[in-house]
mmCIF file of C-alpha atoms in Angstrom:
data_model
loop_
_atom_site.group_PDB
_atom_site.id
_atom_site.type_symbol
_atom_site.label_atom_id
_atom_site.label_comp_id
_atom_site.label_asym_id
_atom_site.label_seq_id
_atom_site.Cartn_x
_atom_site.Cartn_y
_atom_site.Cartn_z
ATOM 1 C CA UNK A 1 126.957 122.519 157.373
ATOM 2 C CA UNK A 2 128.926 125.417 155.573
ATOM 3 C CA UNK A 3 132.065 123.412 156.054
ATOM 4 C CA UNK A 4 130.667 119.995 155.318
ATOM 5 C CA UNK A 5 129.221 121.409 152.128
ATOM 6 C CA UNK A 6 132.389 122.952 151.088
ATOM 7 C CA UNK A 7 133.839 119.555 151.440
ATOM 8 C CA UNK A 8 131.389 117.627 149.613
ATOM 9 C CA UNK A 9 131.894 119.895 147.036
ATOM 10 C CA UNK A 10 135.624 120.102 146.889
ATOM 11 C CA UNK A 11 135.930 115.911 146.777
ATOM 12 C CA UNK A 12 133.318 116.255 143.704
ATOM 13 C CA UNK A 13 135.417 118.835 142.052
ATOM 14 C CA UNK A 14 138.599 116.301 142.755
ATOM 15 C CA UNK A 15 137.340 113.208 141.603
ATOM 16 C CA UNK A 16 134.978 114.163 138.860
ATOM 17 C CA UNK A 17 137.678 115.007 136.151
ATOM 18 C CA UNK A 18 135.816 117.841 134.853
ATOM 19 C CA UNK A 19 136.794 121.213 134.249
ATOM 20 C CA UNK A 20 134.794 123.865 136.625
ATOM 21 C CA UNK A 21 133.275 125.816 133.811
ATOM 22 C CA UNK A 22 131.858 122.011 132.758
ATOM 23 C CA UNK A 23 130.309 121.354 135.978
ATOM 24 C CA UNK A 24 127.424 121.945 137.434
ATOM 25 C CA UNK A 25 126.578 121.081 141.341
ATOM 26 C CA UNK A 26 123.205 120.309 143.087
ATOM 27 C CA UNK A 27 122.814 120.120 146.550
ATOM 28 C CA UNK A 28 119.992 118.790 148.467
ATOM 29 C CA UNK A 29 119.133 117.915 152.188
ATOM 30 C CA UNK A 30 119.272 114.356 153.674
ATOM 31 C CA UNK A 31 115.771 114.769 154.987
ATOM 32 C CA UNK A 32 114.200 115.703 151.452
ATOM 33 C CA UNK A 33 113.082 114.413 148.276
ATOM 34 C CA UNK A 34 113.960 115.883 145.233
ATOM 35 C CA UNK A 35 111.066 115.468 142.467
ATOM 36 C CA UNK A 36 111.767 112.904 139.060
ATOM 37 C CA UNK A 37 112.829 115.780 137.317
ATOM 38 C CA UNK A 38 115.188 117.599 139.201
ATOM 39 C CA UNK A 39 118.302 117.611 138.008
ATOM 40 C CA UNK A 40 116.830 117.802 134.133
ATOM 41 C CA UNK A 41 115.164 121.238 135.526
ATOM 42 C CA UNK A 42 118.343 122.546 137.020
ATOM 43 C CA UNK A 43 120.334 121.270 133.546
ATOM 44 C CA UNK A 44 117.545 123.040 131.264
ATOM 45 C CA UNK A 45 118.575 126.192 133.238
ATOM 46 C CA UNK A 46 121.977 125.761 133.123
ATOM 47 C CA UNK A 47 121.541 125.523 129.224
ATOM 48 C CA UNK A 48 119.920 128.985 129.073
ATOM 49 C CA UNK A 49 122.996 130.706 131.014
ATOM 50 C CA UNK A 50 121.873 130.914 134.525
ATOM 51 C CA UNK A 51 124.989 130.561 136.789
ATOM 52 C CA UNK A 52 122.710 129.389 139.608
ATOM 53 C CA UNK A 53 119.164 127.981 140.240
ATOM 54 C CA UNK A 54 117.488 128.839 143.338
ATOM 55 C CA UNK A 55 114.660 126.548 144.241
ATOM 56 C CA UNK A 56 112.048 126.569 146.774
ATOM 57 C CA UNK A 57 110.352 123.541 148.965
ATOM 58 C CA UNK A 58 107.216 122.419 150.160
ATOM 59 C CA UNK A 59 106.296 119.834 152.765
ATOM 60 C CA UNK A 60 104.244 116.646 152.564
ATOM 61 C CA UNK A 61 100.670 117.362 152.045
ATOM 62 C CA UNK A 62 100.017 115.220 155.037
ATOM 63 C CA UNK A 63 101.792 117.728 157.288
ATOM 64 C CA UNK A 64 99.659 119.831 159.517
ATOM 65 C CA UNK A 65 101.984 122.574 158.256
ATOM 66 C CA UNK A 66 102.255 122.288 154.871
ATOM 67 C CA UNK A 67 98.664 124.858 154.762
ATOM 68 C CA UNK A 68 100.583 127.315 157.030
ATOM 69 C CA UNK A 69 103.766 127.025 154.869
ATOM 70 C CA UNK A 70 101.959 127.067 151.900
ATOM 71 C CA UNK A 71 100.378 130.347 152.747
ATOM 72 C CA UNK A 72 103.627 132.070 153.802
ATOM 73 C CA UNK A 73 105.390 131.218 150.493
ATOM 74 C CA UNK A 74 101.775 132.375 148.616
ATOM 75 C CA UNK A 75 101.793 135.682 150.532
ATOM 76 C CA UNK A 76 105.349 136.977 149.552
ATOM 77 C CA UNK A 77 104.253 136.519 145.842
ATOM 78 C CA UNK A 78 103.063 139.301 143.758
ATOM 79 C CA UNK A 79 99.584 139.820 142.282
ATOM 80 C CA UNK A 80 98.997 137.909 138.494
ATOM 81 C CA UNK A 81 99.969 134.484 137.472
ATOM 82 C CA UNK A 82 103.479 135.278 136.160
ATOM 83 C CA UNK A 83 106.906 133.750 137.279
ATOM 84 C CA UNK A 84 107.820 134.415 140.429
ATOM 85 C CA UNK A 85 112.060 135.766 141.275
ATOM 86 C CA UNK A 86 111.010 134.624 145.369
ATOM 87 C CA UNK A 87 113.100 135.456 147.892
ATOM 88 C CA UNK A 88 114.209 132.110 149.632
ATOM 89 C CA UNK A 89 117.185 130.089 149.603
ATOM 90 C CA UNK A 90 116.929 126.651 150.343
ATOM 91 C CA UNK A 91 120.534 124.513 150.567
ATOM 92 C CA UNK A 92 117.674 121.628 149.796
ATOM 93 C CA UNK A 93 117.109 122.670 146.494
ATOM 94 C CA UNK A 94 119.877 124.749 145.456
ATOM 95 C CA UNK A 95 122.239 124.574 142.013
ATOM 96 C CA UNK A 96 125.247 126.001 140.617
ATOM 97 C CA UNK A 97 128.373 126.226 137.920
ATOM 98 C CA UNK A 98 131.194 124.836 139.435
ATOM 99 C CA UNK A 99 133.202 127.751 137.957
ATOM 100 C CA UNK A 100 130.519 130.595 139.529
ATOM 101 C CA UNK A 101 131.093 129.048 142.918
ATOM 102 C CA UNK A 102 134.543 128.812 142.986
ATOM 103 C CA UNK A 103 135.052 132.708 141.730
ATOM 104 C CA UNK A 104 132.056 133.714 144.483
ATOM 105 C CA UNK A 105 134.299 131.503 147.410
ATOM 106 C CA UNK A 106 132.514 128.270 147.871
ATOM 107 C CA UNK A 107 129.975 127.694 150.724
ATOM 108 C CA UNK A 108 131.562 129.629 153.726
ATOM 109 C CA UNK A 109 132.144 127.579 157.144
ATOM 110 C CA UNK A 110 129.241 128.662 159.115
ATOM 111 C CA UNK A 111 126.805 126.712 161.064
ATOM 112 C CA UNK A 112 123.836 128.381 159.304
ATOM 113 C CA UNK A 113 122.761 129.982 156.128
ATOM 114 C CA UNK A 114 125.956 128.818 153.967
ATOM 115 C CA UNK A 115 123.330 128.652 151.129
ATOM 116 C CA UNK A 116 122.295 132.440 151.689
ATOM 117 C CA UNK A 117 125.635 133.270 152.044
ATOM 118 C CA UNK A 118 126.917 131.268 148.389
ATOM 119 C CA UNK A 119 123.684 133.275 146.742
ATOM 120 C CA UNK A 120 124.519 136.709 148.467
ATOM 121 C CA UNK A 121 128.146 136.122 147.237
ATOM 122 C CA UNK A 122 127.148 135.189 143.506
ATOM 123 C CA UNK A 123 124.568 137.851 143.180
ATOM 124 C CA UNK A 124 127.499 140.225 144.369
ATOM 125 C CA UNK A 125 129.571 138.587 141.650
ATOM 126 C CA UNK A 126 127.152 139.820 138.990
ATOM 127 C CA UNK A 127 126.491 136.306 138.424
ATOM 128 C CA UNK A 128 122.738 134.962 136.461
ATOM 129 C CA UNK A 129 120.907 133.946 139.516
ATOM 130 C CA UNK A 130 116.976 132.137 138.696
ATOM 131 C CA UNK A 131 115.096 132.061 141.747
ATOM 132 C CA UNK A 132 112.136 129.632 140.818
ATOM 133 C CA UNK A 133 109.531 127.553 142.032
ATOM 134 C CA UNK A 134 109.090 125.668 139.225
ATOM 135 C CA UNK A 135 110.509 122.944 140.865
ATOM 136 C CA UNK A 136 109.798 122.309 144.605
ATOM 137 C CA UNK A 137 111.754 119.836 146.706
ATOM 138 C CA UNK A 138 109.653 118.123 148.901
ATOM 139 C CA UNK A 139 111.489 118.390 152.871
ATOM 140 C CA UNK A 140 110.926 117.465 156.180
ATOM 141 C CA UNK A 141 108.032 119.153 158.142
ATOM 142 C CA UNK A 142 110.648 118.662 161.136
ATOM 143 C CA UNK A 143 110.203 120.805 164.030
ATOM 144 C CA UNK A 144 113.499 119.823 166.048
ATOM 145 C CA UNK A 145 116.235 121.029 163.536
ATOM 146 C CA UNK A 146 119.666 120.328 164.050
ATOM 147 C CA UNK A 147 121.091 123.779 162.655
ATOM 148 C CA UNK A 148 119.717 126.583 164.965
ATOM 149 C CA UNK A 149 118.395 129.131 162.944
ATOM 150 C CA UNK A 150 117.659 126.849 159.556
ATOM 151 C CA UNK A 151 114.513 125.876 157.798
ATOM 152 C CA UNK A 152 113.316 123.971 161.266
ATOM 153 C CA UNK A 153 113.439 126.560 163.453
ATOM 154 C CA UNK A 154 111.079 128.859 160.748
ATOM 155 C CA UNK A 155 108.503 125.980 160.302
ATOM 156 C CA UNK A 156 108.582 125.534 164.478
ATOM 157 C CA UNK A 157 108.107 129.083 164.959
ATOM 158 C CA UNK A 158 104.766 129.534 162.653
ATOM 159 C CA UNK A 159 102.037 129.938 164.638
ATOM 160 C CA UNK A 160 100.085 126.424 163.730
ATOM 161 C CA UNK A 161 103.352 124.444 164.925
ATOM 162 C CA UNK A 162 102.545 125.333 168.458
ATOM 163 C CA UNK A 163 105.857 125.114 169.676
ATOM 164 C CA UNK A 164 106.936 126.995 172.675
ATOM 165 C CA UNK A 165 109.719 129.674 172.189
ATOM 166 C CA UNK A 166 113.209 128.463 172.821
ATOM 167 C CA UNK A 167 114.327 130.096 176.188
#
């Protein structure tokens, strides 16, 4: 997945004809649906000077894992109603400036966690990284993930999932 995401960004940079300092890259997953205002949400934060926007994901309301997943997210939220700078990183809801991406080394060619590795590299580079739950992306509650160690494994590990542990 890391190599595939990196190849996609390279192709976009090569074909778009825009300087990296003027280009924003947004990533999502094939089993996800972005909200109508998702692009506008990311671009508004880019105009405010954020080098990257790290969003959250939600599960379809009819999924039996929607409530447990939300409870897990909410358990990590500080008390009060202020802005939540969450700890999550999902390639299904990630945006960044192309120049910041290139300076940080891009997506590493790893089997899982390329999104987390990129965000960590952006932070190490001193980039402005906004973690917001303001525009969640709807994603699949798939319990048989394609990437070991990814979001599907996290969902399968929820007690409510009832999935036996992998051997």
